[in-house]
Coordinates of C-alpha atoms and ligand atoms in Angstrom, one line a residue:
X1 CA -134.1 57.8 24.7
X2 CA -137.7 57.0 25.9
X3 CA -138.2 57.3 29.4
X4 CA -138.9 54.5 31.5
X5 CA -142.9 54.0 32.9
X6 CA -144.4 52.5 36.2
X7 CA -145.7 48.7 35.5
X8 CA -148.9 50.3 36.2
X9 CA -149.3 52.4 32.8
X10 CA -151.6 51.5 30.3
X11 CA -149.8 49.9 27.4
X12 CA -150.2 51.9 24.6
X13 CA -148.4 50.3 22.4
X14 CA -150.5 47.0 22.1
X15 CA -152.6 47.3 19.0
X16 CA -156.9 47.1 19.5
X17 CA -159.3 46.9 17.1
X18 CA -157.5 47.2 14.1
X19 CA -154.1 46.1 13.5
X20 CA -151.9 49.0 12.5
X21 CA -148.6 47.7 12.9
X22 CA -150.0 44.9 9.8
X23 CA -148.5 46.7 6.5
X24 CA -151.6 45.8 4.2
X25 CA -154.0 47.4 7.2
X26 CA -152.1 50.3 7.0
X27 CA -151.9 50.3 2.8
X28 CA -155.7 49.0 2.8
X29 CA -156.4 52.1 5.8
X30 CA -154.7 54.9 3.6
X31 CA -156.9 54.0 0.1
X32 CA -160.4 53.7 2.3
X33 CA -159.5 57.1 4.2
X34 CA -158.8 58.7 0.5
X35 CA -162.0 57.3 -0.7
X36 CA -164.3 58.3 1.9
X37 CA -162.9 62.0 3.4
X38 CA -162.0 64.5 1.4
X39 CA -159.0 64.9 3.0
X40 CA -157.2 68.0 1.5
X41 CA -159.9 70.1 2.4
X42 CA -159.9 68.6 6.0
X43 CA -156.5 69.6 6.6
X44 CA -156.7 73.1 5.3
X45 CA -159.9 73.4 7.3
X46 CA -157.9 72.7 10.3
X47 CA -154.7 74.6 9.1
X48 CA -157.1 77.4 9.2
X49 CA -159.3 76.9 12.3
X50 CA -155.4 77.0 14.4
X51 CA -154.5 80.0 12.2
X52 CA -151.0 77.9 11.3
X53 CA -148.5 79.7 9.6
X54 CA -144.8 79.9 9.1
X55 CA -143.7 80.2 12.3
X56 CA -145.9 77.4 13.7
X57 CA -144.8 74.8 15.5
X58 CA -147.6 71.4 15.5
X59 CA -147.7 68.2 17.1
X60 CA -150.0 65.2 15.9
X61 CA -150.3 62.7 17.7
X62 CA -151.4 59.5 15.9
X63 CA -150.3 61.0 12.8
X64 CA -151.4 57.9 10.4
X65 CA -150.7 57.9 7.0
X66 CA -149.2 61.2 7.5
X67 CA -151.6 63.6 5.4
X68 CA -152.6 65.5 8.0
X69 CA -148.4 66.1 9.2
X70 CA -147.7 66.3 5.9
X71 CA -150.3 69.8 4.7
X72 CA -149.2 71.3 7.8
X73 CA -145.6 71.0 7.3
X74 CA -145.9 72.4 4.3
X75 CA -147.4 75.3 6.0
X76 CA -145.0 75.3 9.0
X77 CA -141.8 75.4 10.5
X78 CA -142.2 72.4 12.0
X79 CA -144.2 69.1 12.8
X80 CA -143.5 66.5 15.0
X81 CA -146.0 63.0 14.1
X82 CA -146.4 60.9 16.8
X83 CA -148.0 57.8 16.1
X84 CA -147.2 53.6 17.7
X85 CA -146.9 52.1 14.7
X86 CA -143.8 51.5 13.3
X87 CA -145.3 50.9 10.0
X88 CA -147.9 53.9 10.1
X89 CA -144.6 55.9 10.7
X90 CA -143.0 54.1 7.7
X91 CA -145.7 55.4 5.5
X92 CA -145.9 58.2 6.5
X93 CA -142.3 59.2 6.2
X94 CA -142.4 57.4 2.3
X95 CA -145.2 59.1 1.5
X96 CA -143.5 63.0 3.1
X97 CA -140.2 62.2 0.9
X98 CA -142.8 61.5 -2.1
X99 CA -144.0 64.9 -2.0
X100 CA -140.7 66.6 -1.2
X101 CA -141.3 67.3 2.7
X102 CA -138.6 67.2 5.0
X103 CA -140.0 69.3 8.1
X104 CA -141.2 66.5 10.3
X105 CA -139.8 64.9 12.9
X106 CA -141.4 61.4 12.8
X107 CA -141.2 59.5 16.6
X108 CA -142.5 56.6 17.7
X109 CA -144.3 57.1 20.8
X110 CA -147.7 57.7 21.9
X111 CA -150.1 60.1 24.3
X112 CA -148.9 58.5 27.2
X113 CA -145.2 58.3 26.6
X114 CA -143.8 61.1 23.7
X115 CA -141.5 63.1 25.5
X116 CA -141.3 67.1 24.1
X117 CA -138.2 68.2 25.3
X118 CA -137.6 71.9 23.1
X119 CA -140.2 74.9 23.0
X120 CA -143.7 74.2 23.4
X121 CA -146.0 73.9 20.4
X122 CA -148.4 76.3 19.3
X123 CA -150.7 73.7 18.3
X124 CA -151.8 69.8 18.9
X125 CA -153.5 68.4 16.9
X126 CA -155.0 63.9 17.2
X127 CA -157.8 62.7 14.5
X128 CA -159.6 59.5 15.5
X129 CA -157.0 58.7 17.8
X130 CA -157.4 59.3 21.3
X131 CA -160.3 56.9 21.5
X132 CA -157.6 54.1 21.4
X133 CA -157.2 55.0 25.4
X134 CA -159.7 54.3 28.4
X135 CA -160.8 57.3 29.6
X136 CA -158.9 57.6 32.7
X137 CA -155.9 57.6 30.6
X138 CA -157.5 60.5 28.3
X139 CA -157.3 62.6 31.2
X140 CA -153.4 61.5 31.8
X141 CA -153.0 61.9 27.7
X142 CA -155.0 65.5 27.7
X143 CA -153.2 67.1 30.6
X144 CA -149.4 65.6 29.0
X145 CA -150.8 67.6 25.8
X146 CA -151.8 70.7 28.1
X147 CA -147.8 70.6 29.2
X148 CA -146.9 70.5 25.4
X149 CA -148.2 73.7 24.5
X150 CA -147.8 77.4 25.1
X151 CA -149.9 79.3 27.2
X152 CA -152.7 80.3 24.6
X153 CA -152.0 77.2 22.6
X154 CA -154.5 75.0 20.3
X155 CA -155.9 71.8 20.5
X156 CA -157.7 70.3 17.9
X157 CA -159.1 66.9 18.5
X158 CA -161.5 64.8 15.8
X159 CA -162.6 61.4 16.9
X160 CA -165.3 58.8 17.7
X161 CA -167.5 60.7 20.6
X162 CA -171.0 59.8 21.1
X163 CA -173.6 62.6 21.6
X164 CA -177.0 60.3 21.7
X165 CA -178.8 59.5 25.2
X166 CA -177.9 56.2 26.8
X167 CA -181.4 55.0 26.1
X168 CA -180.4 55.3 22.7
X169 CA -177.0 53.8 22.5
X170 CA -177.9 50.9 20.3
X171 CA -180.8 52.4 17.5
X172 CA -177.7 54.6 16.6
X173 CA -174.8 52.4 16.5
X174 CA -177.0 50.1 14.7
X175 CA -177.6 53.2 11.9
X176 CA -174.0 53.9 12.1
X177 CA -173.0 50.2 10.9
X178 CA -175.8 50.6 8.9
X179 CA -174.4 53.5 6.9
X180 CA -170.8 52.0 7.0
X181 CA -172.0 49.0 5.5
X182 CA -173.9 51.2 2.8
X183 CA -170.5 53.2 1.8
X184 CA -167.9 50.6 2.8
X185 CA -168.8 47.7 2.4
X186 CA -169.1 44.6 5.0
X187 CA -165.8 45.3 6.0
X188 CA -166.4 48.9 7.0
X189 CA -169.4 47.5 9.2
X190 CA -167.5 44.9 10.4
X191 CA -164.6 47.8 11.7
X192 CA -167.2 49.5 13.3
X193 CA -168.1 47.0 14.8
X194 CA -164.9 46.0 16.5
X195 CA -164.5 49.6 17.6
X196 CA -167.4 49.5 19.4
X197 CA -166.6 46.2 21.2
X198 CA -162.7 46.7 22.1
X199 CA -161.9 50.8 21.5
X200 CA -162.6 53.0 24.2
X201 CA -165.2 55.9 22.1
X202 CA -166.9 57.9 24.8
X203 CA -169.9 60.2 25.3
X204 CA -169.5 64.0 24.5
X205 CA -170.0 64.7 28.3
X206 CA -167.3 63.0 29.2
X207 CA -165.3 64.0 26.8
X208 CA -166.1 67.7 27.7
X209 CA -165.1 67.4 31.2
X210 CA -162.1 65.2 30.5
X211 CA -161.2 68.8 28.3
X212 CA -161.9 71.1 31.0
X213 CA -160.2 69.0 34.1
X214 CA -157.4 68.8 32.2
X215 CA -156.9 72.8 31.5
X216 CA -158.8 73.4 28.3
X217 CA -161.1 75.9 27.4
X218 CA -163.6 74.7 24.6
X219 CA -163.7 77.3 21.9
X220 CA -166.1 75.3 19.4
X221 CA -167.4 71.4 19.9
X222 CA -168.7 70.1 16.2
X223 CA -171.0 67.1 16.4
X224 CA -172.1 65.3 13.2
X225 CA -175.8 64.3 12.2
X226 CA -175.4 60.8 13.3
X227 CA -174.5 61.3 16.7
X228 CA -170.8 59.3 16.4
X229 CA -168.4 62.1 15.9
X230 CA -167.0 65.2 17.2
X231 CA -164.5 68.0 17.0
X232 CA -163.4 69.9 19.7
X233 CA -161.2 73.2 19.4
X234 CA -159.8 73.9 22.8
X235 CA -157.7 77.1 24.1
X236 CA -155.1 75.9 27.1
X237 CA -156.2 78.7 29.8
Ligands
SAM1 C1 -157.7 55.4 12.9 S1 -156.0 55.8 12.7 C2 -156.1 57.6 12.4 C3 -154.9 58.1 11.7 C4 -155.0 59.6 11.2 N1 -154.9 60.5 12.4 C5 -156.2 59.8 10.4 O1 -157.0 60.7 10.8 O2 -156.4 59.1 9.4 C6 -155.4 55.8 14.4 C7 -153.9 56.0 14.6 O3 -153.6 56.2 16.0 C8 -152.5 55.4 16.3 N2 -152.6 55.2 17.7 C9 -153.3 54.3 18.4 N3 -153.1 54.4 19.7 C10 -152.2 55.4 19.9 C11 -151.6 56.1 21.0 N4 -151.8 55.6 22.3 N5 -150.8 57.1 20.8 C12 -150.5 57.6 19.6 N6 -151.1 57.0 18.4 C13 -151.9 56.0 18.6 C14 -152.6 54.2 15.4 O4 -151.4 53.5 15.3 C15 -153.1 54.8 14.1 O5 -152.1 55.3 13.3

């Protein structure tokens, strides 16, 4: 049973920017994410970088279309995926039973409100999630995660994180639509767009001392060319 919250909390579970509780966002989400990453070498890249292995025991939280949940489960002993959507969830689970996984424990919940109650997890791991929360409630979200994991364990976080001076905010979100448009399409620009206005991305200094307030040691930060995305492997000390 999900415990009950102060009418203070933020609501996670109201959708922004895009709708992923709409089944053709989430059908139309997975086939853009396919085209566009290369997404089995992501995973094993990160299956590696948290040195996951058969005794490993991983959280994700905004676990999507489940490919992420579903390469590490193959992997590990368990997975828990995490995600608000009911119908992200519903893929994902399809999707797991498709390709003959039954490790993960699918839950709907989110940063603010999942509720771990067996043996901490050797690793957490959230892709282009965490940016769905204001920063305030990043911190609350980070330091829930620090909780979640044993003492030595792994974060791994890949999202939206802005590493360009303020001066230049707008020449490089402008290139970024730019290049979205370019490889996606209007649509792609007009997503990136909407992130912008109503998601809560946030600049890499904040990010880095949301990290460290909340009980992380940074092991490696990854920026990309273009100034709009990061990846942070963190140690909780
Ligand atoms: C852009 S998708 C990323 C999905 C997947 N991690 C990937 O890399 O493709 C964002 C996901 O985060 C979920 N999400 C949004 N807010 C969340 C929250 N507060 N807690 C957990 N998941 C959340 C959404 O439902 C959606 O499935």
């Amino acid at each position: 049973m999900m415990a009950t919250h102060p009418v203070w909390q933020y609501d996670e579970f109201k959708q922004i920017g895009t709708d992923y509780e709409s089944v053709e966002e989430v059908a139309r989400y997975d086939k853009r994410m396919s085209s566009l990453r290369n997404i089995d070498e992501e995973c094993a890249a990160i299956i590696e970088l948290l040195d996951l292995g058969p005794d490993s025991r991983v959280l994700e939280i905004g676990s999507g279309t489940g490919e992420f949940a579903i390469a590490a489960a193959k992997q590990c002993a368990q997975v828990c995926a995490v995600d608000i959507s009911q119908i992200m969830l519903d893929y994902a689970r399809e999707k797991a039973i498709s390709r003959s996984v039954n490790n993960i424990q699918f839950a709907r919940a989110g940063f603010l409100t999942y509720d771990h109650d067996g043996k901490p997890f050797d690793a957490v791991v959230t892709q282009l999630a965490l940016h769905h929360l204001p920063d305030f409630w990043k911190a609350i979200a980070l330091r829930r995660i620090w909780h979640m994991l044993k003492d030595g364990g792994r974060l791994f976080i890949r999202d939206v994180v802005f590493s360009f001076n303020v001066d230049d905010a707008a020449s490089y979100l402008d290139k970024w639509i730019d290049g979205a448009v370019a490889v996606g399409g209007e649509r792609l620009g007009q997503n990136i767009e909407s992130h912008i206005r109503d998601e809560f991305s946030t600049f890499d200094w904040a990010m880095e001392s949301l990290l460290r307030a909340s009980g992380f040691s940074i092991s490696r930060i990854t920026n990309q060319d273009n100034r709009t995305f990061a990846e942070y492997l963190c140690k909780k000390v």
